[in-house]
mmCIF file of C-alpha atoms and ligand atoms in Angstrom:
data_model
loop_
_atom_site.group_PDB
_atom_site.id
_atom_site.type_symbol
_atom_site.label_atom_id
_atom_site.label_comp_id
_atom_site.label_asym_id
_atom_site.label_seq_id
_atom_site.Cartn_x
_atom_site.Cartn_y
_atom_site.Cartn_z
ATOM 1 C CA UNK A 21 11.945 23.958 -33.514
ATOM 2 C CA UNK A 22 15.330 23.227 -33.648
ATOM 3 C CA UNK A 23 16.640 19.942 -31.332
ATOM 4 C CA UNK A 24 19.671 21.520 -30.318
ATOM 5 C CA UNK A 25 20.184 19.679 -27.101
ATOM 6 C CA UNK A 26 22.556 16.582 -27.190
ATOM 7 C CA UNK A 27 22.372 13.854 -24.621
ATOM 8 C CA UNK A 28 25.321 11.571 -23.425
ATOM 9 C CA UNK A 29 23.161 8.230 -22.663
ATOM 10 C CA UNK A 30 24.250 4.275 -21.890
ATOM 11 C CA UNK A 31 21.993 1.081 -22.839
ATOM 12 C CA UNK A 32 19.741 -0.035 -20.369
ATOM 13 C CA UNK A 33 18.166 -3.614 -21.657
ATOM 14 C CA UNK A 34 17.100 -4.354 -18.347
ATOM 15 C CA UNK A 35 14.883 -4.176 -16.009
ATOM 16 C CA UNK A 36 16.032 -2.719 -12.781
ATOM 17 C CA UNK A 37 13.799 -4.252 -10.213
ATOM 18 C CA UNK A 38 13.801 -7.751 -11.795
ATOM 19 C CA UNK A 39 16.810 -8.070 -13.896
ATOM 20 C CA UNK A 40 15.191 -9.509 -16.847
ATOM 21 C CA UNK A 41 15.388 -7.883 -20.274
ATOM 22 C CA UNK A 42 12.772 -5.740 -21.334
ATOM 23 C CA UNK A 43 10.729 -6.137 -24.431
ATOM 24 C CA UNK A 44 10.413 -3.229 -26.895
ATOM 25 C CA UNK A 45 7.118 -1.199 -26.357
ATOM 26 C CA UNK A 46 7.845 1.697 -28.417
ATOM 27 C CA UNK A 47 10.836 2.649 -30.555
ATOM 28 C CA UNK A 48 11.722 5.876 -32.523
ATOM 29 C CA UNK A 49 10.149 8.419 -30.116
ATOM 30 C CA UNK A 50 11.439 11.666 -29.985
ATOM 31 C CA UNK A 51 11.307 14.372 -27.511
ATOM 32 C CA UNK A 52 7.782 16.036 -29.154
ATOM 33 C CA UNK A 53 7.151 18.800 -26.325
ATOM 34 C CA UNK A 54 10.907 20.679 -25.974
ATOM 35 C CA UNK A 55 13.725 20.064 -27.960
ATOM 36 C CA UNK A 56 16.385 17.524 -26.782
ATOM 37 C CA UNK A 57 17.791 15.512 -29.867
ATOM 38 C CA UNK A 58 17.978 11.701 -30.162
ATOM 39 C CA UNK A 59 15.458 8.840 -30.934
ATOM 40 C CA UNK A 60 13.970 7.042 -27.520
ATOM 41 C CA UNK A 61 13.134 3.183 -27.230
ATOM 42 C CA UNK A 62 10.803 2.099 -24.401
ATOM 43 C CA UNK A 63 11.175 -0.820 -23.055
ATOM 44 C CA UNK A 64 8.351 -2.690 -20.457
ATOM 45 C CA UNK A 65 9.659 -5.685 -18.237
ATOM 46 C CA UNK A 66 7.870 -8.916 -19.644
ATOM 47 C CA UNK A 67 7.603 -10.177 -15.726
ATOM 48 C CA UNK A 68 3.658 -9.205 -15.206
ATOM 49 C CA UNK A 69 4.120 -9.260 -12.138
ATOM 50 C CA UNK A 70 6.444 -6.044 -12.392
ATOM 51 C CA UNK A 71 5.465 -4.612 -15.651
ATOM 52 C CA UNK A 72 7.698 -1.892 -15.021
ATOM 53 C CA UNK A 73 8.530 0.978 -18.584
ATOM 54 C CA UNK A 74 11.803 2.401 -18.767
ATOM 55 C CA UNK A 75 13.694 4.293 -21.388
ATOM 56 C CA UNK A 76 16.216 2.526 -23.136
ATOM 57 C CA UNK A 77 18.810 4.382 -23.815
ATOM 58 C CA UNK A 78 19.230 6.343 -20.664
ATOM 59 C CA UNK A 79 20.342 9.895 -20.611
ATOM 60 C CA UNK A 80 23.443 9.559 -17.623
ATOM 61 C CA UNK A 81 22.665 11.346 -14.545
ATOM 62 C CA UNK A 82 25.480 13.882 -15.028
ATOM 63 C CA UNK A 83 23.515 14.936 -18.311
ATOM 64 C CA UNK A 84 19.820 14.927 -17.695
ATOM 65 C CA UNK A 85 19.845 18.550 -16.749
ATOM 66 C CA UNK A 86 20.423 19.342 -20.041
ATOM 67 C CA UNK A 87 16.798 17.736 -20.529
ATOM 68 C CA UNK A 88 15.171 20.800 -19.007
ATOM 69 C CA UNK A 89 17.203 23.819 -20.259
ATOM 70 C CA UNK A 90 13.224 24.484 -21.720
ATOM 71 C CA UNK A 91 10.854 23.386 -19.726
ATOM 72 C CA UNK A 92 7.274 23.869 -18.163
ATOM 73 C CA UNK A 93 9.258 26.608 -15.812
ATOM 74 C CA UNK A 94 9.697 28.504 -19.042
ATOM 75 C CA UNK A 95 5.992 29.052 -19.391
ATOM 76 C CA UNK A 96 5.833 29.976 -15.734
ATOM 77 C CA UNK A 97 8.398 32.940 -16.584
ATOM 78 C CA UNK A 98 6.987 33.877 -19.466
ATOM 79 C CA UNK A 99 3.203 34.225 -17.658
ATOM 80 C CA UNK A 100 4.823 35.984 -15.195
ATOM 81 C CA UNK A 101 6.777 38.505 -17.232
ATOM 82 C CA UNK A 102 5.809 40.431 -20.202
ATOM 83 C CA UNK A 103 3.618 37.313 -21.024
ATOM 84 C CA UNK A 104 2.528 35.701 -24.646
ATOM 85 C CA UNK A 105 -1.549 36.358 -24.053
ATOM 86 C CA UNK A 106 -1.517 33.141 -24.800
ATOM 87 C CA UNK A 107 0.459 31.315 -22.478
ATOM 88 C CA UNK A 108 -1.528 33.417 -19.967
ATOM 89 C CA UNK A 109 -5.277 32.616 -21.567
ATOM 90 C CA UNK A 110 -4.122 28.921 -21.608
ATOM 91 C CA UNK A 111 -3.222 28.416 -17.863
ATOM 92 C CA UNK A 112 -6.325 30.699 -16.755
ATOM 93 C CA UNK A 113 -8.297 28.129 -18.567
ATOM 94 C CA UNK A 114 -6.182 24.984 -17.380
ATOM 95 C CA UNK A 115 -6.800 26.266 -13.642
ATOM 96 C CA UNK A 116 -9.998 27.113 -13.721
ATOM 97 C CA UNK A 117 -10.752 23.317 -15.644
ATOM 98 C CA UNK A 118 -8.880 21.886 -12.848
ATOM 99 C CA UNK A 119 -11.351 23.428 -10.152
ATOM 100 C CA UNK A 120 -14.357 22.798 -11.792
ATOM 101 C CA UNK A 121 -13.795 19.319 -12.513
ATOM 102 C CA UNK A 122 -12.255 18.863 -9.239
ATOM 103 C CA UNK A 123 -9.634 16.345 -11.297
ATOM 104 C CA UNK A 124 -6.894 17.006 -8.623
ATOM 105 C CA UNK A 125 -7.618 13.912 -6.367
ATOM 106 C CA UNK A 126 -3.842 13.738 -5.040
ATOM 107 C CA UNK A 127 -4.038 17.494 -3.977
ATOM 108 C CA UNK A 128 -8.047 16.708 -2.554
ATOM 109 C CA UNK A 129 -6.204 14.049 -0.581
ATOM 110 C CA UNK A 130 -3.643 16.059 0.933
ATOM 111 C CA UNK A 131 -6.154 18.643 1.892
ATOM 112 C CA UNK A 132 -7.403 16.613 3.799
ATOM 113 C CA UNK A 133 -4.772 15.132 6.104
ATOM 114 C CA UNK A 134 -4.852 15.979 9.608
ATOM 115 C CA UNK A 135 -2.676 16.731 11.871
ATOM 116 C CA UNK A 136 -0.991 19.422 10.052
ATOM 117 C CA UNK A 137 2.619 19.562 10.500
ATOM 118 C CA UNK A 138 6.013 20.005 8.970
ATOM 119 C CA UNK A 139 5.605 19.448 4.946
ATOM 120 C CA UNK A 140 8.521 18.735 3.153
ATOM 121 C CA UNK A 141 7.549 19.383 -1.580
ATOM 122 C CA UNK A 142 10.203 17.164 -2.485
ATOM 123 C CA UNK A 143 10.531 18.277 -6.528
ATOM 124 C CA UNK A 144 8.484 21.365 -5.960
ATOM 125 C CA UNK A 145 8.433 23.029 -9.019
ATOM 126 C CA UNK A 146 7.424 27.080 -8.894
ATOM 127 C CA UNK A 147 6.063 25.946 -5.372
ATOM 128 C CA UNK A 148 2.238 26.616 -6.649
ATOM 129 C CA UNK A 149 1.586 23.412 -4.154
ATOM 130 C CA UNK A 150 3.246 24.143 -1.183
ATOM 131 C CA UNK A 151 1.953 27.771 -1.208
ATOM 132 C CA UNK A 152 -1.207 26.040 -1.243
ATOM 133 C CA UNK A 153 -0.601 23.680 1.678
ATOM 134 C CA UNK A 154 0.911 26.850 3.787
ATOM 135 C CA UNK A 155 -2.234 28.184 3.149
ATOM 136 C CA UNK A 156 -4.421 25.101 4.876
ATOM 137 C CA UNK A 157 -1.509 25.487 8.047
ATOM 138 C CA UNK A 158 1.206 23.216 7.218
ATOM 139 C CA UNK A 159 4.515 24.586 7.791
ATOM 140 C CA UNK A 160 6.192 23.883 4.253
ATOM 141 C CA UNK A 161 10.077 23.377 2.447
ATOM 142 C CA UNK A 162 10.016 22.453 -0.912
ATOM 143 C CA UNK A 163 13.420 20.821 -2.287
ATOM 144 C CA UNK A 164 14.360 21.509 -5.833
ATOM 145 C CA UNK A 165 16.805 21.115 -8.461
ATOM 146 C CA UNK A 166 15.608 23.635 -11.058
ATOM 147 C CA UNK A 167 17.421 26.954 -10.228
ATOM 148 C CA UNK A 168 14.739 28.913 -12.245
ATOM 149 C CA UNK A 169 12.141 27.122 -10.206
ATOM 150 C CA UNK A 170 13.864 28.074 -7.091
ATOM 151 C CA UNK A 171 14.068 31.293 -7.956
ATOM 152 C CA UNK A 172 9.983 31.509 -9.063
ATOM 153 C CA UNK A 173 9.250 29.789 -6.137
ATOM 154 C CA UNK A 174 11.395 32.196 -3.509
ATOM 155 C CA UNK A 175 10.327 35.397 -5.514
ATOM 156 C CA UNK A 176 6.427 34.617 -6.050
ATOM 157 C CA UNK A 177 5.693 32.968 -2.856
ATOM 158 C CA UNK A 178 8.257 33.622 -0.436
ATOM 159 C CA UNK A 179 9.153 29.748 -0.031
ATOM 160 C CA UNK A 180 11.650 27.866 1.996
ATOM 161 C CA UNK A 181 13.193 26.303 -1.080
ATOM 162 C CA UNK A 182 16.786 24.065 -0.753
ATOM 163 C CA UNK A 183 18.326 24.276 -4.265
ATOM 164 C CA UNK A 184 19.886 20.537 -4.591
ATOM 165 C CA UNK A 185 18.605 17.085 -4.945
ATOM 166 C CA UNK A 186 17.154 15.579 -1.916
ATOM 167 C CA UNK A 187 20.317 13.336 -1.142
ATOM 168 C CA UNK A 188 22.272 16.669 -1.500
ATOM 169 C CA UNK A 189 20.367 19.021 0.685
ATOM 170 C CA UNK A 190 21.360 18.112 3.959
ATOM 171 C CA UNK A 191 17.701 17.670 5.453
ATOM 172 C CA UNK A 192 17.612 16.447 9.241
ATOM 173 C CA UNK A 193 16.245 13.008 10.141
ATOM 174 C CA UNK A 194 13.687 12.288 11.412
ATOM 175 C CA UNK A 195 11.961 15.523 11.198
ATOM 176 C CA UNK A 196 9.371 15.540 8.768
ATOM 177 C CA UNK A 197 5.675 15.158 9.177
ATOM 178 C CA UNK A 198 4.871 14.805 5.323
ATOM 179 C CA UNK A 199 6.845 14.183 2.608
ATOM 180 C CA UNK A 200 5.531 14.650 -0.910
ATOM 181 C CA UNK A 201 5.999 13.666 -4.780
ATOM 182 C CA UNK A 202 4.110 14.698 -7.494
ATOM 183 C CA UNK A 203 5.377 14.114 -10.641
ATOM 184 C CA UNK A 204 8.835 13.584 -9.510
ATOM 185 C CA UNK A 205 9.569 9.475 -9.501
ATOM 186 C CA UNK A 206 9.576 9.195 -12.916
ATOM 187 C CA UNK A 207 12.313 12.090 -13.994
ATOM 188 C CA UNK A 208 15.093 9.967 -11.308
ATOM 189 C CA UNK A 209 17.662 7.378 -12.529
ATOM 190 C CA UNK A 210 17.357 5.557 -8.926
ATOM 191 C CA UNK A 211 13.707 6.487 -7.828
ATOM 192 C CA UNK A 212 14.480 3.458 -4.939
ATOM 193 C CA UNK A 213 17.223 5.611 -3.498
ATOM 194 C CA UNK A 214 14.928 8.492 -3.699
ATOM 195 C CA UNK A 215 12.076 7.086 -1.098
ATOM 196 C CA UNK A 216 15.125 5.819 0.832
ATOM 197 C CA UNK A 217 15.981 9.292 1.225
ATOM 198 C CA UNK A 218 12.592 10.564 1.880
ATOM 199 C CA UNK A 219 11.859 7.998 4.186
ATOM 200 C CA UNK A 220 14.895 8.779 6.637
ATOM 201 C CA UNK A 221 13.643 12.236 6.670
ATOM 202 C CA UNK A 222 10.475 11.226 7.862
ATOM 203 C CA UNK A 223 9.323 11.192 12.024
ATOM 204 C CA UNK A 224 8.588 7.628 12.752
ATOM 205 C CA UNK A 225 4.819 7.394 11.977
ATOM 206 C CA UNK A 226 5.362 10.035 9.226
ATOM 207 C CA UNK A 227 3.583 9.841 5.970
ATOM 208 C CA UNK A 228 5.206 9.983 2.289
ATOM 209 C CA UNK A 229 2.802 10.457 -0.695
ATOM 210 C CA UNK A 230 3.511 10.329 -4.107
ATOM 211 C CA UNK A 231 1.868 10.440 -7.907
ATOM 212 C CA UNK A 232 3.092 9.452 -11.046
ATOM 213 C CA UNK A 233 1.784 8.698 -14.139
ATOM 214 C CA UNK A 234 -0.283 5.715 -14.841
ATOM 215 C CA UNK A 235 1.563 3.042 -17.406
ATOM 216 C CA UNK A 236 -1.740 0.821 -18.165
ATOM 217 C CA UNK A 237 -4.237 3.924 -17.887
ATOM 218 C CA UNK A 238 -6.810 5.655 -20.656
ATOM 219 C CA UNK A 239 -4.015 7.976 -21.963
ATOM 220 C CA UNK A 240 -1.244 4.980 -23.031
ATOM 221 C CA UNK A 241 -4.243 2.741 -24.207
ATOM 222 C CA UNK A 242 -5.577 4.907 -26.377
ATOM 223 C CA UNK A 243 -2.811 6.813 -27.932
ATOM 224 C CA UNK A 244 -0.308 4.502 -27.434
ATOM 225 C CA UNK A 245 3.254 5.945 -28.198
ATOM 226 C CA UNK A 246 1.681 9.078 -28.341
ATOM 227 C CA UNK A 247 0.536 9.333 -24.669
ATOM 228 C CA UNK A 248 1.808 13.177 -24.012
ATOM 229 C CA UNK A 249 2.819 11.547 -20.637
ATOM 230 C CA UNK A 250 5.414 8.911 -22.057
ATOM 231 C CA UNK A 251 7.404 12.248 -22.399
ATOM 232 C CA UNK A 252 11.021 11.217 -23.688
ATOM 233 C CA UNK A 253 13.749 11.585 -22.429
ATOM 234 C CA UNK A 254 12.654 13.373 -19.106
ATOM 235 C CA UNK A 255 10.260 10.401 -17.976
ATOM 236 C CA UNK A 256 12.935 7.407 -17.254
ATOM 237 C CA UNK A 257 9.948 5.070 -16.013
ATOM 238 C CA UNK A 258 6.692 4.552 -16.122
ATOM 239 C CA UNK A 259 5.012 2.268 -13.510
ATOM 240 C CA UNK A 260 2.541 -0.194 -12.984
ATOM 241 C CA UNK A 261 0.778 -0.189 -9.723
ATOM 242 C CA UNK A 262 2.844 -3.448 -9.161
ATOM 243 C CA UNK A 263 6.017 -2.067 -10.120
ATOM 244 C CA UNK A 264 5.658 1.440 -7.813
ATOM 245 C CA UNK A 265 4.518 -0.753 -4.879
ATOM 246 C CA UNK A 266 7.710 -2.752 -5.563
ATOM 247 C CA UNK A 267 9.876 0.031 -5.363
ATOM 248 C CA UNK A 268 8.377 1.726 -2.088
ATOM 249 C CA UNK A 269 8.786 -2.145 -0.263
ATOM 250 C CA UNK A 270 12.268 -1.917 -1.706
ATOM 251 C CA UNK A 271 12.413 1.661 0.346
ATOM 252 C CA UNK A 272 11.586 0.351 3.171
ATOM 253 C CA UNK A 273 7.688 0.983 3.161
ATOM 254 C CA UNK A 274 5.802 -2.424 4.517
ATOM 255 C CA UNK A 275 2.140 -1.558 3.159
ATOM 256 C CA UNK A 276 2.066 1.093 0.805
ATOM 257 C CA UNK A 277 -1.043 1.714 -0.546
ATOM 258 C CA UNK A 278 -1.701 2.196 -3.688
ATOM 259 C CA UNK A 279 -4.808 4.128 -5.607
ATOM 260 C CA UNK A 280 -5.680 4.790 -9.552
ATOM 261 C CA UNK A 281 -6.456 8.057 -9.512
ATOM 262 C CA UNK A 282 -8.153 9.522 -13.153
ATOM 263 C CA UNK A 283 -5.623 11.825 -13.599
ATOM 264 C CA UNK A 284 -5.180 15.404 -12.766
ATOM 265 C CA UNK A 285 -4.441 16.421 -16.378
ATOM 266 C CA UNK A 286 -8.225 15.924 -18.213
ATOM 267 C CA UNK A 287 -7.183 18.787 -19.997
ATOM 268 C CA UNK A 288 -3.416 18.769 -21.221
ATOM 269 C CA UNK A 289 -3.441 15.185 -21.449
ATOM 270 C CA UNK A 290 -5.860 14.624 -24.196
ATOM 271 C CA UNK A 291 -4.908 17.742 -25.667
ATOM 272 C CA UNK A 292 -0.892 16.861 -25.696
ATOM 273 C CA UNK A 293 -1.419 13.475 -27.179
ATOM 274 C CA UNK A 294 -3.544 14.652 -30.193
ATOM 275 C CA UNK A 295 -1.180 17.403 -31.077
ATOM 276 C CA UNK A 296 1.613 14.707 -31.212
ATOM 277 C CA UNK A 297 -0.580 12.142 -33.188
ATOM 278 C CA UNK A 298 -1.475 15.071 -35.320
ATOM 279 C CA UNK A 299 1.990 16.320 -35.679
ATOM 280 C CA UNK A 300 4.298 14.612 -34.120
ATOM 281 C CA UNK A 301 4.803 17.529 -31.424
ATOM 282 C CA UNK A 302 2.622 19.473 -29.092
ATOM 283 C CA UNK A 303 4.078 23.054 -28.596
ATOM 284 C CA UNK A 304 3.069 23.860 -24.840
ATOM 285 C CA UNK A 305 1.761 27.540 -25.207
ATOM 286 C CA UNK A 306 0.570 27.045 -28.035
ATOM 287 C CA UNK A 307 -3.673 27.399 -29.018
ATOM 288 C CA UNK A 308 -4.489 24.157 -30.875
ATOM 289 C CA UNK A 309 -6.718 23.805 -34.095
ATOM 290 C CA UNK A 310 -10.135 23.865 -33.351
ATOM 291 C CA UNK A 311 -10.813 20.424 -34.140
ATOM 292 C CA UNK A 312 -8.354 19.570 -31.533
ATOM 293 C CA UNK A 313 -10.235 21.884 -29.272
ATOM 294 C CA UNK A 314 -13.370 19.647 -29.849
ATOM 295 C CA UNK A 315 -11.971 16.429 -29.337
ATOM 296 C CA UNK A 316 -10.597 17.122 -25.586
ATOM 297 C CA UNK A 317 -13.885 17.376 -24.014
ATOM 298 C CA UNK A 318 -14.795 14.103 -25.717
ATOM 299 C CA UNK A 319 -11.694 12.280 -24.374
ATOM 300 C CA UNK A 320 -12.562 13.620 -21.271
ATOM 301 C CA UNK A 321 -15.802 12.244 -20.922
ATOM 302 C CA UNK A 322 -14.834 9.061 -22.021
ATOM 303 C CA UNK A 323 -12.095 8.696 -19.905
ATOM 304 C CA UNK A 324 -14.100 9.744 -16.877
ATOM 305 C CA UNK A 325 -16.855 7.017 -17.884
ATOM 306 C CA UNK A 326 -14.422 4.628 -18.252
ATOM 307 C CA UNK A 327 -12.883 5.054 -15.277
ATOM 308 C CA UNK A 328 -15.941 5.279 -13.341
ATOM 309 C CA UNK A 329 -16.630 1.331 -14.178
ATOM 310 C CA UNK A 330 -12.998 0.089 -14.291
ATOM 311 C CA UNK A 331 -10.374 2.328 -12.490
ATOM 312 C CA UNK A 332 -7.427 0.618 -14.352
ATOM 313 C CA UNK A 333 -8.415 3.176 -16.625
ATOM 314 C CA UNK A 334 -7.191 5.978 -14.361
ATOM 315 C CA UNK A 335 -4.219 7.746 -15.884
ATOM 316 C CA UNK A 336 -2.314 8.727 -12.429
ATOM 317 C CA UNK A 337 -0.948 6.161 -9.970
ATOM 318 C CA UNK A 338 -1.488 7.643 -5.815
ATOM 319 C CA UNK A 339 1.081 5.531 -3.111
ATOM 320 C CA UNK A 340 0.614 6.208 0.342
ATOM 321 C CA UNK A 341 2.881 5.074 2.681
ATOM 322 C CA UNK A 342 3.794 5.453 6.657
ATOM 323 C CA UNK A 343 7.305 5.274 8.164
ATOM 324 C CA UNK A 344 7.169 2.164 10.394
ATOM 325 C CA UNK A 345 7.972 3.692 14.354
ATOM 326 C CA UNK A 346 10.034 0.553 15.041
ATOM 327 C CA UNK A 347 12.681 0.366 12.354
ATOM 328 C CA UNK A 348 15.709 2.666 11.574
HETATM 329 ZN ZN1 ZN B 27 10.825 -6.049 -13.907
#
């Protein structure tokens, strides 16, 4: 495929919770799942007590859109529409994986949350999530960037959806009973400024709850730079439970609290990271080789014994955190 898409990017050398400059982790990456141009260096704070990843250089905020011109909504359209069989045969089996394994321990959590409220998707995607929560009796807004998204989102599920960032959209204060992330801290340049915003949107006593992708978990240890999840240039950071905890406090949030979670993705994960060690690229949509195809469910044992024993092995990072009542 072609890498067509050009980046404008600055330096970044250092960290941005600490100050201190970060070592090399990983140099030479390129985008291997879509098809922005340019070689990516990662860079990991040497403070262990932070241990925050970031990409070094930075795409500039003004230019990061660019990053998703193709993108996981792409697929979306495609299984909607006329439809590549398969696109289609690959999410049916994806889904249905999901459910059987019950992997999704973020979305188990949220089902569970009581009182239900006002729900606020922050980074909602195609809105499969919130459609979900509606269902359970949460009255839901999603918040998204993405036009194409948007428009999935409106068409297919009939969603509240405000087309802007977060800081753009003009939300009330104050009004929100939950506020969610999934998947979303990582793609922001100032992911501090982010929970600001969520927080303020937040009823005192409100909750926020976010996942991101696990920095020490199975998937980095054992590909290393080819972790599917590392995903240059649209993941600017990837955090260590220290590091996200640091940035919620930063928010605002006293006590967040924060849970490895093994990872929603037993199936793409394994499955994106061989395809890049394989061949430098995984081509979502795509049916792998077969001995590809017989390797995931190993991984995914292994992973899940792994993480049974030690759950630093977990490949997503849960934070939940309450608005204090008392402060503004
Ligand atoms: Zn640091």
């Amino acid at each position: 495929m072609a890498r067509n898409i050009l980046l404008a990017t600055r330096p970044r050398p250092a960290c941005c919770l600490c100050g201190r400059e970060g070592l090399v982790l990983h140099d030479g990456l390129q985008d291997r799942l879509f098809n922005v141009a340019g070689e990516w260096r990662l860079r990991q704070c040497p403070d262990e007590s932070c241990g925050l990843i970031w990409l070094d250089p930075m795409p500039l905020e003004e230019e990061i859109v660019k990053a998703y011109a193709v993108y996981y909504h792409s697929l979306e359209e495609i299984s909607i529409g006329q439809g590549r069989w398969s696109v289609r045969l690959l999410r049916a089996v994806w889904k249905a994986w999901a459910r059987l394994t019950r992997a999704d321990q973020f979305q188990r959590r949220l089902d569970r949350l009581q009182p239900r409220g006002r729900l606020l998707d922050v980074g909602c995607g195609v809105g499969e999530r919130l459609a979900r929560m509606r269902a359970r009796g949460w009255a839901v807004e999603g918040v998204e960037v993405d036009p194409r998204s948007v428009r999935i989102a409106r068409e297919k599920y009939g969603l509240t959806i405000h087309a802007a960032a977060v800081a753009q959209a003009g939300l009330p204060e104050g009004q929100y009973d939950l506020v969610t992330l999934s998947h979303v801290i990582e793609h922001v340049h100032d992911p501090v400024a982010l929970l600001r915003e969520c927080r303020r949107v937040l009823r005192p006593g409100g909750r926020l709850l976010a996942v991101t992708p696990h920095a020490h978990g199975y998937g980095h240890r054992v590909f290393g730079q080819d972790w599917v999840d590392l995903e240059p240039p649209r993941h600017l950071y990837v955090f260590s439970a220290l590091a996200l905890r640091a940035v919620f406090e930063r928010a605002g949030f006293d006590t967040p609290e924060v849970t490895l979670l093994r990872g929603a993705n037993t199936l793409f994960s394994p499955l994106g990271s061989l395809e890049i060690r394989r061949q430098g690229r995984c081509v979502p949509g795509t049916i792998p080789p077969l001995r590809t195809m017989l390797a995931v469910p190993l991984h995914q044992m292994w992973q899940a014994c792994r993480f049974r024993f030690d759950p630093r092995y977990g490949d997503e990072i849960q934070v939940e955190a309450t608005k204090a009542d008392a402060r503004p």
